[in-house]
Short mmCIF file of C-alpha atoms and ligand atoms in Angstrom, two decimals:
data_model
loop_
_atom_site.label_atom_id
_atom_site.label_comp_id
_atom_site.label_asym_id
_atom_site.label_seq_id
_atom_site.Cartn_x
_atom_site.Cartn_y
_atom_site.Cartn_z
CA UNK A 1 -6.53 -4.18 -5.10
CA UNK A 2 -7.08 -1.53 -2.67
CA UNK A 3 -5.10 -3.23 0.39
CA UNK A 4 -2.05 -3.21 -1.59
CA UNK A 5 0.05 -0.08 -2.54
CA UNK A 6 3.05 -0.20 -5.02
CA UNK A 7 5.40 2.14 -3.46
CA UNK A 8 8.31 3.85 -5.37
CA UNK A 9 11.09 1.77 -6.70
CA UNK A 10 14.77 2.39 -7.00
CA UNK A 11 16.61 1.27 -10.24
CA UNK A 12 20.27 1.48 -10.11
CA UNK A 13 21.63 2.35 -13.67
CA UNK A 14 25.31 3.00 -13.38
CA UNK A 15 28.07 1.94 -11.27
CA UNK A 16 31.49 3.08 -12.07
CA UNK A 17 34.82 3.11 -10.13
CA UNK A 18 36.45 6.55 -9.49
CA UNK A 19 40.02 5.38 -8.38
CA UNK A 20 41.65 2.51 -6.45
CA UNK A 21 44.56 3.41 -4.42
CA UNK A 22 45.90 1.18 -1.63
CA UNK A 23 42.63 -0.08 -0.44
CA UNK A 24 40.75 3.19 -0.91
CA UNK A 25 37.91 2.79 -3.31
CA UNK A 26 35.48 5.23 -4.59
CA UNK A 27 32.38 4.88 -6.99
CA UNK A 28 29.42 6.66 -8.16
CA UNK A 29 25.82 5.59 -8.42
CA UNK A 30 23.16 7.08 -10.48
CA UNK A 31 19.77 6.12 -9.23
CA UNK A 32 16.34 6.77 -10.77
CA UNK A 33 13.37 6.45 -8.57
CA UNK A 34 10.16 5.84 -10.32
CA UNK A 35 6.92 6.26 -8.73
CA UNK A 36 4.67 6.67 -11.77
CA UNK A 37 4.87 6.75 -15.47
CA UNK A 38 5.01 10.59 -15.47
CA UNK A 39 8.72 11.54 -16.08
CA UNK A 40 8.01 14.53 -13.87
CA UNK A 41 7.64 12.13 -10.79
CA UNK A 42 11.09 10.66 -11.25
CA UNK A 43 13.67 11.37 -8.67
CA UNK A 44 17.38 11.25 -9.80
CA UNK A 45 20.24 10.76 -7.58
CA UNK A 46 23.82 11.08 -8.07
CA UNK A 47 25.75 9.54 -5.32
CA UNK A 48 29.56 9.51 -4.45
CA UNK A 49 30.86 6.69 -2.23
CA UNK A 50 34.18 6.08 -0.52
CA UNK A 51 34.86 2.64 0.69
CA UNK A 52 31.04 2.01 0.28
CA UNK A 53 30.24 4.78 2.50
CA UNK A 54 27.80 7.50 1.22
CA UNK A 55 29.99 10.74 1.08
CA UNK A 56 27.29 12.96 -0.61
CA UNK A 57 24.62 13.09 -3.12
CA UNK A 58 22.67 15.27 -5.48
CA UNK A 59 18.91 15.24 -5.29
CA UNK A 60 16.81 16.10 -8.44
CA UNK A 61 13.92 17.07 -6.37
CA UNK A 62 15.66 19.78 -4.62
CA UNK A 63 18.37 20.28 -7.16
CA UNK A 64 20.87 20.43 -4.28
CA UNK A 65 23.76 18.62 -3.00
CA UNK A 66 23.99 17.09 0.56
CA UNK A 67 27.35 16.18 2.06
CA UNK A 68 28.21 14.04 4.86
CA UNK A 69 31.92 14.55 5.15
CA UNK A 70 34.11 17.42 5.52
CA UNK A 71 36.22 16.50 2.22
CA UNK A 72 32.80 16.36 0.30
CA UNK A 73 31.95 19.95 1.72
CA UNK A 74 35.01 21.37 0.23
CA UNK A 75 34.25 19.67 -3.03
CA UNK A 76 30.74 20.69 -3.12
CA UNK A 77 31.37 24.27 -2.44
CA UNK A 78 33.21 24.56 -5.79
CA UNK A 79 31.88 21.70 -7.96
CA UNK A 80 28.16 21.15 -6.86
CA UNK A 81 27.11 24.67 -7.82
CA UNK A 82 26.31 26.71 -10.84
CA UNK A 83 24.11 26.54 -13.98
CA UNK A 84 26.61 24.11 -15.79
CA UNK A 85 26.42 21.54 -12.88
CA UNK A 86 22.66 21.74 -12.88
CA UNK A 87 22.50 21.41 -16.65
CA UNK A 88 24.61 18.34 -16.66
CA UNK A 89 22.55 16.61 -13.90
CA UNK A 90 19.29 17.56 -15.82
CA UNK A 91 20.80 16.08 -18.93
CA UNK A 92 21.79 12.85 -17.19
CA UNK A 93 18.31 12.60 -15.65
CA UNK A 94 16.77 12.88 -19.24
CA UNK A 95 19.15 10.25 -20.58
CA UNK A 96 19.12 7.67 -17.96
CA UNK A 97 15.73 7.99 -16.27
CA UNK A 98 13.06 9.90 -18.23
CA UNK A 99 13.86 8.04 -21.55
CA UNK A 100 13.81 4.73 -20.07
CA UNK A 101 10.34 5.03 -18.50
CA UNK A 102 8.57 2.99 -21.19
CA UNK A 103 11.21 0.35 -20.98
CA UNK A 104 11.38 0.21 -17.20
CA UNK A 105 7.57 -0.16 -16.95
CA UNK A 106 7.04 -2.70 -19.67
CA UNK A 107 9.91 -5.11 -18.45
CA UNK A 108 9.98 -4.30 -14.68
CA UNK A 109 7.38 -2.49 -12.80
CA UNK A 110 4.30 -3.76 -14.91
CA UNK A 111 5.51 -7.34 -14.70
CA UNK A 112 3.96 -9.53 -12.07
CA UNK A 113 4.72 -13.10 -11.05
CA UNK A 114 2.03 -15.19 -9.27
CA UNK A 115 2.93 -16.80 -6.05
CA UNK A 116 3.14 -20.49 -5.75
CA UNK A 117 1.30 -21.30 -2.50
CA UNK A 118 1.94 -24.04 0.00
CA UNK A 119 -0.36 -24.69 3.01
CA UNK A 120 0.81 -27.35 5.60
CA UNK A 121 0.60 -28.14 9.09
CA UNK A 122 3.43 -28.10 11.64
CA UNK A 123 3.35 -30.46 14.61
CA UNK A 124 3.71 -28.59 17.88
CA UNK A 125 5.37 -30.80 20.17
CA UNK A 126 4.80 -28.88 23.34
CA UNK A 127 1.03 -29.67 23.28
CA UNK A 128 -1.40 -32.04 21.56
CA UNK A 129 -4.33 -29.86 21.45
CA UNK A 130 -2.62 -27.14 19.43
CA UNK A 131 -2.01 -27.09 15.60
CA UNK A 132 0.11 -24.76 13.68
CA UNK A 133 -0.67 -24.16 10.10
CA UNK A 134 1.74 -22.43 7.63
CA UNK A 135 0.63 -20.66 4.48
CA UNK A 136 3.77 -19.79 2.42
CA UNK A 137 3.82 -17.92 -0.89
CA UNK A 138 6.94 -18.40 -2.85
CA UNK A 139 8.45 -16.69 -5.90
CA UNK A 140 6.15 -13.59 -6.10
CA UNK A 141 6.64 -10.26 -7.73
CA UNK A 142 6.16 -7.59 -6.97
CA UNK A 143 6.65 -7.35 -3.31
CA UNK A 144 3.36 -6.26 -1.65
CA UNK A 145 1.31 -9.05 -0.69
CA UNK A 146 -1.39 -10.02 1.68
CA UNK A 147 -1.79 -13.38 3.38
CA UNK A 148 -4.52 -13.60 5.89
CA UNK A 149 -6.34 -16.45 7.65
CA UNK A 150 -10.28 -16.97 7.69
CA UNK A 151 -12.12 -19.18 10.15
CA UNK A 152 -15.59 -20.10 8.71
CA UNK A 153 -15.13 -16.98 6.31
CA UNK A 154 -14.18 -14.55 9.03
CA UNK A 155 -10.70 -13.01 9.45
CA UNK A 156 -8.62 -14.45 12.18
CA UNK A 157 -6.38 -11.97 13.73
CA UNK A 158 -5.20 -13.56 16.97
CA UNK A 159 -2.53 -16.20 17.08
CA UNK A 160 -1.35 -15.25 13.59
CA UNK A 161 2.42 -14.39 13.08
CA UNK A 162 4.10 -13.83 9.68
CA UNK A 163 7.60 -13.27 8.39
CA UNK A 164 8.39 -10.18 6.45
CA UNK A 165 8.50 -10.51 2.56
CA UNK A 166 11.89 -12.37 2.18
CA UNK A 167 14.18 -11.36 -0.79
CA UNK A 168 15.05 -14.50 -2.94
CA UNK A 169 17.81 -12.55 -4.67
CA UNK A 170 16.20 -12.84 -8.19
CA UNK A 171 13.78 -9.95 -7.85
CA UNK A 172 11.20 -12.32 -6.43
CA UNK A 173 9.81 -12.68 -2.69
CA UNK A 174 8.57 -15.26 -0.38
CA UNK A 175 6.42 -14.89 2.77
CA UNK A 176 5.33 -17.46 5.54
CA UNK A 177 2.31 -16.86 7.73
CA UNK A 178 1.59 -19.05 10.80
CA UNK A 179 -1.71 -19.84 12.54
CA UNK A 180 -1.95 -21.50 15.67
CA UNK A 181 -5.26 -22.93 16.66
CA UNK A 182 -7.11 -25.30 18.38
CA UNK A 183 -8.87 -27.69 15.93
CA UNK A 184 -12.57 -27.78 16.23
CA UNK A 185 -14.67 -30.34 14.37
CA UNK A 186 -16.61 -28.72 11.34
CA UNK A 187 -14.83 -25.41 11.18
CA UNK A 188 -13.42 -24.22 7.98
CA UNK A 189 -9.76 -22.73 8.01
CA UNK A 190 -8.84 -20.93 4.87
CA UNK A 191 -5.49 -18.99 3.86
CA UNK A 192 -6.39 -16.07 1.64
CA UNK A 193 -3.74 -14.59 -0.60
CA UNK A 194 -4.10 -11.05 -2.31
CA UNK A 195 -1.51 -10.00 -4.96
CA UNK A 196 -1.09 -7.80 -7.96
CA UNK A 197 -0.82 -10.81 -10.26
CA UNK A 198 -4.28 -12.16 -9.16
CA UNK A 199 -7.41 -10.70 -10.31
CA UNK A 200 -9.23 -11.79 -7.30
CA UNK A 201 -8.09 -13.22 -3.93
CA UNK A 202 -7.07 -16.69 -3.93
CA UNK A 203 -8.42 -19.14 -1.26
CA UNK A 204 -6.79 -22.22 -0.08
CA UNK A 205 -8.97 -24.49 2.33
CA UNK A 206 -7.24 -26.55 4.91
CA UNK A 207 -9.87 -29.33 4.46
CA UNK A 208 -9.00 -29.69 0.82
CA UNK A 209 -5.35 -30.59 1.72
CA UNK A 210 -4.07 -34.00 1.16
CA UNK A 211 -2.01 -35.79 3.82
CA UNK A 212 0.77 -38.13 2.88
CA UNK A 213 2.52 -39.66 5.88
CA UNK A 214 2.75 -36.69 8.36
CA UNK A 215 2.58 -33.86 6.00
CA UNK A 216 -0.55 -32.23 4.48
CA UNK A 217 -0.31 -30.07 1.44
CA UNK A 218 -2.75 -28.21 -0.86
CA UNK A 219 -1.28 -29.49 -3.79
CA UNK A 220 0.93 -32.59 -4.32
CA UNK A 221 4.02 -31.84 -6.38
CA UNK A 222 6.02 -34.56 -7.83
CA UNK A 223 9.44 -33.35 -7.69
CA UNK A 224 12.10 -34.18 -10.25
CA UNK A 225 15.56 -34.61 -9.25
CA UNK A 226 16.36 -31.01 -9.55
CA UNK A 227 13.72 -30.42 -6.93
CA UNK A 228 15.18 -32.72 -4.30
C1 NAG B 301 15.09 14.04 -2.11
O1 NAG B 301 14.70 15.29 -1.84
C2 NAG B 301 13.24 15.12 -1.51
C3 NAG B 301 12.64 16.60 -1.36
O2 NAG B 301 13.27 17.15 -0.14
C4 NAG B 301 13.03 14.13 -0.40
O3 NAG B 301 11.66 14.02 -0.27
C5 NAG B 301 13.69 12.87 -0.93
O4 NAG B 301 13.61 11.96 0.15
C6 NAG B 301 15.19 13.12 -1.17
N1 NAG B 301 15.59 11.72 -1.54
C7 NAG B 301 16.65 10.99 -0.80
C8 NAG B 301 16.96 9.75 -1.34
O5 NAG B 301 17.21 11.53 0.21
C1 NAG B 302 38.46 22.09 3.70
O1 NAG B 302 38.56 23.49 3.47
C2 NAG B 302 39.04 24.05 4.69
C3 NAG B 302 39.16 25.76 4.30
O2 NAG B 302 38.40 26.14 3.36
C4 NAG B 302 40.44 23.60 5.06
O3 NAG B 302 40.87 24.18 6.35
C5 NAG B 302 40.20 22.09 5.27
O4 NAG B 302 41.55 21.57 5.58
C6 NAG B 302 39.67 21.36 3.99
N1 NAG B 302 39.32 19.98 4.47
C7 NAG B 302 39.90 18.84 3.61
C8 NAG B 302 39.44 17.76 4.26
O5 NAG B 302 40.35 19.15 2.56
C1 NAG B 303 -4.69 -18.33 20.89
O1 NAG B 303 -3.84 -19.31 21.37
C2 NAG B 303 -4.10 -19.50 22.70
C3 NAG B 303 -3.37 -20.51 23.27
O2 NAG B 303 -1.87 -20.38 22.91
C4 NAG B 303 -5.77 -20.01 23.08
O3 NAG B 303 -6.02 -20.22 24.40
C5 NAG B 303 -6.65 -19.20 22.44
O4 NAG B 303 -7.88 -19.48 22.39
C6 NAG B 303 -6.26 -18.78 21.03
N1 NAG B 303 -7.09 -17.78 20.30
C7 NAG B 303 -7.87 -17.85 19.50
C8 NAG B 303 -8.67 -16.69 18.84
O5 NAG B 303 -8.02 -18.97 18.74
#
């Protein structure tokens, strides 16, 4: 799908505390940033935090440390230098990042979860002539998605607003696109969804929605007690 582009993904691998003295808390983070299956494309970061603030980091792309505080500057002038330091970081990168490429791709990056789509209308109280349609995509992975509106097969760009991809907190995302329009008899309004999990764009026709009371939906779902 050419419109979508999977950008690099950070994987946080290790989180360990340094010390905890009277409210001061330090920790390390080791991050592997994957952008392809080629281990040479991995970026490894070793970050040092104090009270959640990033104090300094080692970056494998440049094989250099960047420091953000005077205290770290003193530290890096001695510790963050020399062949032994670099050898250790290369070893960590191999151990935590490169060796995990197959697992990371098989269980995370190559995984896709198809969105559940809900198309519905929202009443606009300010005027009787306008209608607002909402096309929502729920629980999809990965993040890149394209939700567009078609009027008689042509893409509509005006009077369309969309949220960002919202984080669900379990690796999945949701997004909501709104179309404000003046209903015209005979026209066909469609919501089109493109995503990695779909081999071709999925189309949801407003005319095929079923209305119950005041709500119209593309699919009637019978909710169990858990769903209510
Ligand atoms: C690491 O260094 C490379 C090369 O300068 C840079 O492109 C990249 O953004 C750096 N990574 C971070 C997290 O700062
Ligand atoms: C860093 O080192 C300089 C001199 O090398 C010293 O004056 C300064 O106090 C040190 N700073 C810290 C925060 O230890
Ligand atoms: C966009 O909405 C305005 C009213 O808010 C309407 O006048 C206009 O015709 C709409 N544009 C399109 C392309 O539907």
